Short mmCIF file of C-alpha atoms in Angstrom, two decimals:
data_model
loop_
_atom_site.label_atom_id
_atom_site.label_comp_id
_atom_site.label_asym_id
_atom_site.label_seq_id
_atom_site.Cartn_x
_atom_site.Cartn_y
_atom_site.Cartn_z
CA UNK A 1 34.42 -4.64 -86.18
CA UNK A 2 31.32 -6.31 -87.00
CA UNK A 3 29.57 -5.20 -84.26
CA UNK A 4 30.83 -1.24 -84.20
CA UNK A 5 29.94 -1.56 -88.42
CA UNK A 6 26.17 -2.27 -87.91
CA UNK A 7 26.02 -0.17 -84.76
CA UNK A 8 26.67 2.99 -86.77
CA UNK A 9 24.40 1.34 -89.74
CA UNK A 10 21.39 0.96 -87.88
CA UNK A 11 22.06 4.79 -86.10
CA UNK A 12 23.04 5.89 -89.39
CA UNK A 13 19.59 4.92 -90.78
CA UNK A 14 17.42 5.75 -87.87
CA UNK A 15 19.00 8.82 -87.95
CA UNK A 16 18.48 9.78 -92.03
CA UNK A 17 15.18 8.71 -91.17
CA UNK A 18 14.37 10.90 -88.62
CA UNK A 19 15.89 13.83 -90.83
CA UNK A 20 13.28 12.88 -93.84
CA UNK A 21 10.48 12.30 -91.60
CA UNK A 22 10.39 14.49 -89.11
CA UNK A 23 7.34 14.13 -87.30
CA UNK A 24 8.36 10.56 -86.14
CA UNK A 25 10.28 10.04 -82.84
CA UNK A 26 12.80 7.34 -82.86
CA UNK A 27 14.91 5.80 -80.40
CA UNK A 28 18.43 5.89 -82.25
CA UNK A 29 19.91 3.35 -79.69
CA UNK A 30 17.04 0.94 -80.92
CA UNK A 31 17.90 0.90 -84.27
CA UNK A 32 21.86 0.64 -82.98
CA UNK A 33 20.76 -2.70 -81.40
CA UNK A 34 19.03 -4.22 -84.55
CA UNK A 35 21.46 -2.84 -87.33
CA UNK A 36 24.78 -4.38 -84.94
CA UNK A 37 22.73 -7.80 -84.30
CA UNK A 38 21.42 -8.55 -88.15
CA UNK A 39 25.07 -7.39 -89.82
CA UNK A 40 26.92 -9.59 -87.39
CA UNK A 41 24.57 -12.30 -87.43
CA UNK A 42 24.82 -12.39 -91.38
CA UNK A 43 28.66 -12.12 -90.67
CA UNK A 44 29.13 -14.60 -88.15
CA UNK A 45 26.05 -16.71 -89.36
CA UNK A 46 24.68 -17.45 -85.40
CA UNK A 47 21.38 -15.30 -85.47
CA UNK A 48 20.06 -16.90 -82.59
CA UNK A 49 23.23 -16.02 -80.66
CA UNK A 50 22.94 -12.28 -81.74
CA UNK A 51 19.61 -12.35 -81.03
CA UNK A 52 20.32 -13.59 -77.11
CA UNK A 53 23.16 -11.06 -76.81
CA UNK A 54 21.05 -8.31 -77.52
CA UNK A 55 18.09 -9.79 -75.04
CA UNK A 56 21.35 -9.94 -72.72
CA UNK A 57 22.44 -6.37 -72.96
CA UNK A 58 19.26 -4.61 -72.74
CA UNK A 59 16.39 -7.50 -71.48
CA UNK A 60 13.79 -6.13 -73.32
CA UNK A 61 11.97 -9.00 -74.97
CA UNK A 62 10.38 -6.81 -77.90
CA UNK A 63 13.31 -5.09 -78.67
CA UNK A 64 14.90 -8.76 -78.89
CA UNK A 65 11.87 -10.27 -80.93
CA UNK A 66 12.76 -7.00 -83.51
CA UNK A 67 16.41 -8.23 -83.39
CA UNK A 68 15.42 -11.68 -84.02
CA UNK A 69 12.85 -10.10 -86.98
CA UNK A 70 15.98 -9.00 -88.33
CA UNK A 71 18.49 -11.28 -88.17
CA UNK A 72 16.44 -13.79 -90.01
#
């Protein structure tokens, strides 16, 4: 539950976002990534395990140095 909660947190905010500022292009899945890794990190307590999930299911290093960003 964890996981689907900060999923639609982090699309939820990427996507208000988006609707204030327009102008700026944002990748919603991005912000999916980050907002499902730091809410079940600070449920679970293992950031560095979110943190390696997330470099697992996409293996992009920056997007998993954001995660870890946020997690902490």
């Amino acid at each position: 539950a964890s996981l689907l909660l900060g999923s639609l947190g982090g699309h939820l905010f990427a996507a208000g976002l988006a609707a204030v500022l327009p102008g700026v292009n944002l990748d919603l899945g991005v912000y999916a990534v980050i907002g499902m890794s730091a809410l079940s990190a600070s449920i679970i307590g293992a950031p560095l395990t979110m943190s390696f999930i997330a470099l697992e299911a996409t293996g992009n290093p920056w997007l998993t140095t954001a995660v870890l960003v946020a997690v902490i």
